[in-house]
């Protein structure tokens, strides 16, 4: 896994929050790390506030999910 920071549009597909970059890459957003013993969607409700907005997502990725994702506004 590696650190990542991407800019894209936040949306919700089924029950998962995702960020889609300008080049079409799509990452699932997860507020937790994969080894944490809580439900996978724990803390993800914080992403609802940012639906439909262009944001910067920062965290650790395995190529499909941004783990421990934090969102900040694009300035």
Tab-separated table of N, CA, C and O in Angstrom, residues 8-61:
chain	number	residue	atom	x	y	z
A	8	UNK	N	-10.872	14.777	-7.427
A	8	UNK	CA	-11.962	14.244	-8.224
A	8	UNK	C	-13.313	14.580	-7.646
A	8	UNK	O	-13.438	15.319	-6.665
A	9	UNK	N	-14.332	14.000	-8.240
A	9	UNK	CA	-15.719	14.228	-7.863
A	9	UNK	C	-16.183	13.119	-6.925
A	9	UNK	O	-16.030	11.936	-7.239
A	10	UNK	N	-16.761	13.507	-5.800
A	10	UNK	CA	-17.249	12.547	-4.814
A	10	UNK	C	-18.688	12.163	-5.166
A	10	UNK	O	-19.520	13.029	-5.444
A	11	UNK	N	-18.975	10.873	-5.166
A	11	UNK	CA	-20.324	10.389	-5.437
A	11	UNK	C	-20.590	9.147	-4.599
A	11	UNK	O	-19.710	8.657	-3.898
A	12	UNK	N	-21.820	8.666	-4.677
A	12	UNK	CA	-22.202	7.461	-3.952
A	12	UNK	C	-22.732	6.455	-4.962
A	12	UNK	O	-23.665	6.739	-5.705
A	13	UNK	N	-22.115	5.283	-5.002
A	13	UNK	CA	-22.541	4.210	-5.896
A	13	UNK	C	-22.976	3.057	-5.010
A	13	UNK	O	-22.173	2.533	-4.238
A	14	UNK	N	-24.235	2.687	-5.124
A	14	UNK	CA	-24.870	1.738	-4.222
A	14	UNK	C	-24.704	2.261	-2.798
A	14	UNK	O	-25.198	3.331	-2.496
A	15	UNK	N	-24.016	1.575	-1.936
A	15	UNK	CA	-23.836	2.038	-0.559
A	15	UNK	C	-22.407	2.473	-0.281
A	15	UNK	O	-21.990	2.528	0.869
A	16	UNK	N	-21.636	2.777	-1.325
A	16	UNK	CA	-20.232	3.121	-1.138
A	16	UNK	C	-19.941	4.515	-1.677
A	16	UNK	O	-20.400	4.874	-2.760
A	17	UNK	N	-19.169	5.269	-0.909
A	17	UNK	CA	-18.713	6.578	-1.372
A	17	UNK	C	-17.465	6.376	-2.201
A	17	UNK	O	-16.583	5.594	-1.836
A	18	UNK	N	-17.402	7.060	-3.343
A	18	UNK	CA	-16.270	6.937	-4.257
A	18	UNK	C	-15.821	8.322	-4.705
A	18	UNK	O	-16.587	9.285	-4.647
A	19	UNK	N	-14.578	8.385	-5.148
A	19	UNK	CA	-14.079	9.596	-5.790
A	19	UNK	C	-13.613	9.186	-7.173
A	19	UNK	O	-12.916	8.183	-7.342
A	20	UNK	N	-14.054	9.934	-8.181
A	20	UNK	CA	-13.686	9.664	-9.562
A	20	UNK	C	-12.788	10.792	-10.039
A	20	UNK	O	-13.198	11.955	-10.033
A	21	UNK	N	-11.572	10.450	-10.438
A	21	UNK	CA	-10.604	11.452	-10.878
A	21	UNK	C	-10.926	11.909	-12.297
A	21	UNK	O	-11.731	11.291	-13.003
A	22	UNK	N	-10.257	12.979	-12.720
A	22	UNK	CA	-10.488	13.525	-14.059
A	22	UNK	C	-10.128	12.536	-15.160
A	22	UNK	O	-10.703	12.574	-16.239
A	23	UNK	N	-9.180	11.633	-14.892
A	23	UNK	CA	-8.797	10.654	-15.913
A	23	UNK	C	-9.636	9.379	-15.848
A	23	UNK	O	-9.354	8.407	-16.527
A	24	UNK	N	-10.674	9.375	-15.004
A	24	UNK	CA	-11.610	8.254	-14.950
A	24	UNK	C	-11.311	7.193	-13.910
A	24	UNK	O	-12.073	6.245	-13.761
A	25	UNK	N	-10.213	7.328	-13.180
A	25	UNK	CA	-9.907	6.354	-12.123
A	25	UNK	C	-10.915	6.522	-10.989
A	25	UNK	O	-11.289	7.637	-10.641
A	26	UNK	N	-11.353	5.416	-10.432
A	26	UNK	CA	-12.363	5.444	-9.381
A	26	UNK	C	-11.824	4.737	-8.143
A	26	UNK	O	-11.316	3.621	-8.239
A	27	UNK	N	-11.914	5.396	-7.007
A	27	UNK	CA	-11.452	4.836	-5.742
A	27	UNK	C	-12.593	4.849	-4.738
A	27	UNK	O	-13.278	5.861	-4.598
A	28	UNK	N	-12.763	3.760	-4.040
A	28	UNK	CA	-13.718	3.693	-2.933
A	28	UNK	C	-13.107	4.447	-1.765
A	28	UNK	O	-11.905	4.374	-1.537
A	29	UNK	N	-13.922	5.193	-1.017
A	29	UNK	CA	-13.435	5.936	0.136
A	29	UNK	C	-13.767	5.172	1.412
A	29	UNK	O	-14.906	4.770	1.619
A	30	UNK	N	-12.780	4.985	2.266
A	30	UNK	CA	-12.975	4.301	3.539
A	30	UNK	C	-12.356	5.144	4.649
A	30	UNK	O	-11.197	5.547	4.550
A	31	UNK	N	-13.120	5.406	5.699
A	31	UNK	CA	-12.633	6.212	6.814
A	31	UNK	C	-11.712	5.422	7.731
A	31	UNK	O	-11.015	5.995	8.560
A	32	UNK	N	-11.708	4.106	7.596
A	32	UNK	CA	-10.908	3.247	8.471
A	32	UNK	C	-9.742	2.640	7.694
A	32	UNK	O	-9.668	2.759	6.473
A	33	UNK	N	-8.868	1.972	8.424
A	33	UNK	CA	-7.795	1.204	7.805
A	33	UNK	C	-8.265	-0.252	7.722
A	33	UNK	O	-9.123	-0.668	8.505
A	34	UNK	N	-7.737	-1.043	6.787
A	34	UNK	CA	-8.276	-2.390	6.562
A	34	UNK	C	-8.142	-3.337	7.753
A	34	UNK	O	-8.892	-4.296	7.858
A	35	UNK	N	-7.256	-3.083	8.672
A	35	UNK	CA	-7.049	-3.988	9.808
A	35	UNK	C	-7.870	-3.600	11.035
A	35	UNK	O	-7.837	-4.280	12.037
A	36	UNK	N	-8.632	-2.499	10.970
A	36	UNK	CA	-9.413	-2.073	12.124
A	36	UNK	C	-10.629	-2.978	12.316
A	36	UNK	O	-11.268	-3.388	11.347
A	37	UNK	N	-10.942	-3.275	13.564
A	37	UNK	CA	-12.023	-4.203	13.901
A	37	UNK	C	-13.343	-3.467	14.116
A	37	UNK	O	-13.938	-3.513	15.187
A	38	UNK	N	-13.789	-2.777	13.074
A	38	UNK	CA	-15.088	-2.089	13.080
A	38	UNK	C	-15.752	-2.369	11.736
A	38	UNK	O	-15.098	-2.828	10.799
A	39	UNK	N	-17.048	-2.093	11.608
A	39	UNK	CA	-17.708	-2.318	10.317
A	39	UNK	C	-17.012	-1.524	9.196
A	39	UNK	O	-16.521	-0.417	9.448
A	40	UNK	N	-16.972	-2.061	7.989
A	40	UNK	CA	-16.265	-1.393	6.886
A	40	UNK	C	-16.769	0.011	6.577
A	40	UNK	O	-16.017	0.838	6.079
A	41	UNK	N	-18.041	0.290	6.862
A	41	UNK	CA	-18.574	1.616	6.559
A	41	UNK	C	-18.497	2.570	7.756
A	41	UNK	O	-19.021	3.677	7.716
A	42	UNK	N	-17.803	2.183	8.818
A	42	UNK	CA	-17.666	3.009	10.011
A	42	UNK	C	-17.069	4.379	9.650
A	42	UNK	O	-16.030	4.458	9.011
A	43	UNK	N	-17.756	5.437	10.027
A	43	UNK	CA	-17.266	6.790	9.792
A	43	UNK	C	-17.451	7.309	8.385
A	43	UNK	O	-17.131	8.459	8.106
A	44	UNK	N	-17.987	6.516	7.484
A	44	UNK	CA	-18.097	6.958	6.089
A	44	UNK	C	-19.211	7.978	5.881
A	44	UNK	O	-19.247	8.643	4.859
A	45	UNK	N	-20.093	8.124	6.844
A	45	UNK	CA	-21.162	9.117	6.733
A	45	UNK	C	-20.632	10.535	6.614
A	45	UNK	O	-21.319	11.413	6.094
A	46	UNK	N	-19.407	10.762	7.063
A	46	UNK	CA	-18.799	12.087	6.941
A	46	UNK	C	-18.634	12.502	5.484
A	46	UNK	O	-18.573	13.689	5.173
A	47	UNK	N	-18.559	11.544	4.590
A	47	UNK	CA	-18.376	11.844	3.171
A	47	UNK	C	-19.661	12.364	2.524
A	47	UNK	O	-19.604	12.989	1.468
A	48	UNK	N	-20.808	12.137	3.131
A	48	UNK	CA	-22.097	12.550	2.561
A	48	UNK	C	-22.152	14.055	2.344
A	48	UNK	O	-22.759	14.533	1.384
A	49	UNK	N	-21.529	14.809	3.220
A	49	UNK	CA	-21.522	16.268	3.119
A	49	UNK	C	-20.858	16.737	1.828
A	49	UNK	O	-21.142	17.811	1.322
A	50	UNK	N	-19.969	15.931	1.267
A	50	UNK	CA	-19.177	16.318	0.105
A	50	UNK	C	-19.700	15.745	-1.214
A	50	UNK	O	-19.035	15.901	-2.247
A	51	UNK	N	-20.856	15.106	-1.207
A	51	UNK	CA	-21.404	14.516	-2.433
A	51	UNK	C	-21.565	15.579	-3.525
A	51	UNK	O	-22.065	16.670	-3.276
A	52	UNK	N	-21.121	15.241	-4.728
A	52	UNK	CA	-21.255	16.130	-5.870
A	52	UNK	C	-20.224	17.240	-5.923
A	52	UNK	O	-20.292	18.094	-6.804
A	53	UNK	N	-19.250	17.235	-5.025
A	53	UNK	CA	-18.231	18.281	-4.996
A	53	UNK	C	-16.880	17.728	-5.464
A	53	UNK	O	-16.592	16.562	-5.287
A	54	UNK	N	-16.063	18.629	-6.040
A	54	UNK	CA	-14.684	18.268	-6.378
A	54	UNK	C	-13.853	18.433	-5.115
A	54	UNK	O	-13.833	19.502	-4.514
A	55	UNK	N	-13.190	17.366	-4.728
A	55	UNK	CA	-12.436	17.348	-3.486
A	55	UNK	C	-11.069	16.720	-3.715
A	55	UNK	O	-10.827	16.053	-4.718
A	56	UNK	N	-10.183	16.915	-2.732
A	56	UNK	CA	-8.897	16.231	-2.691
A	56	UNK	C	-9.029	15.115	-1.663
A	56	UNK	O	-9.393	15.376	-0.518
A	57	UNK	N	-8.787	13.889	-2.070
A	57	UNK	CA	-8.821	12.739	-1.164
A	57	UNK	C	-7.387	12.305	-0.888
A	57	UNK	O	-6.602	12.111	-1.822
A	58	UNK	N	-7.064	12.161	0.388
A	58	UNK	CA	-5.720	11.761	0.793
A	58	UNK	C	-5.820	10.561	1.714
A	58	UNK	O	-6.709	10.507	2.563
A	59	UNK	N	-4.933	9.603	1.546
A	59	UNK	CA	-4.919	8.420	2.399
A	59	UNK	C	-3.938	7.384	1.863
A	59	UNK	O	-3.012	7.714	1.132
A	60	UNK	N	-4.185	6.145	2.220
A	60	UNK	CA	-3.357	5.027	1.789
A	60	UNK	C	-4.178	4.161	0.850
A	60	UNK	O	-5.341	3.872	1.134
A	61	UNK	N	-3.595	3.735	-0.262
A	61	UNK	CA	-4.368	2.957	-1.235
A	61	UNK	C	-3.743	1.601	-1.538
A	61	UNK	O	-2.534	1.420	-1.446
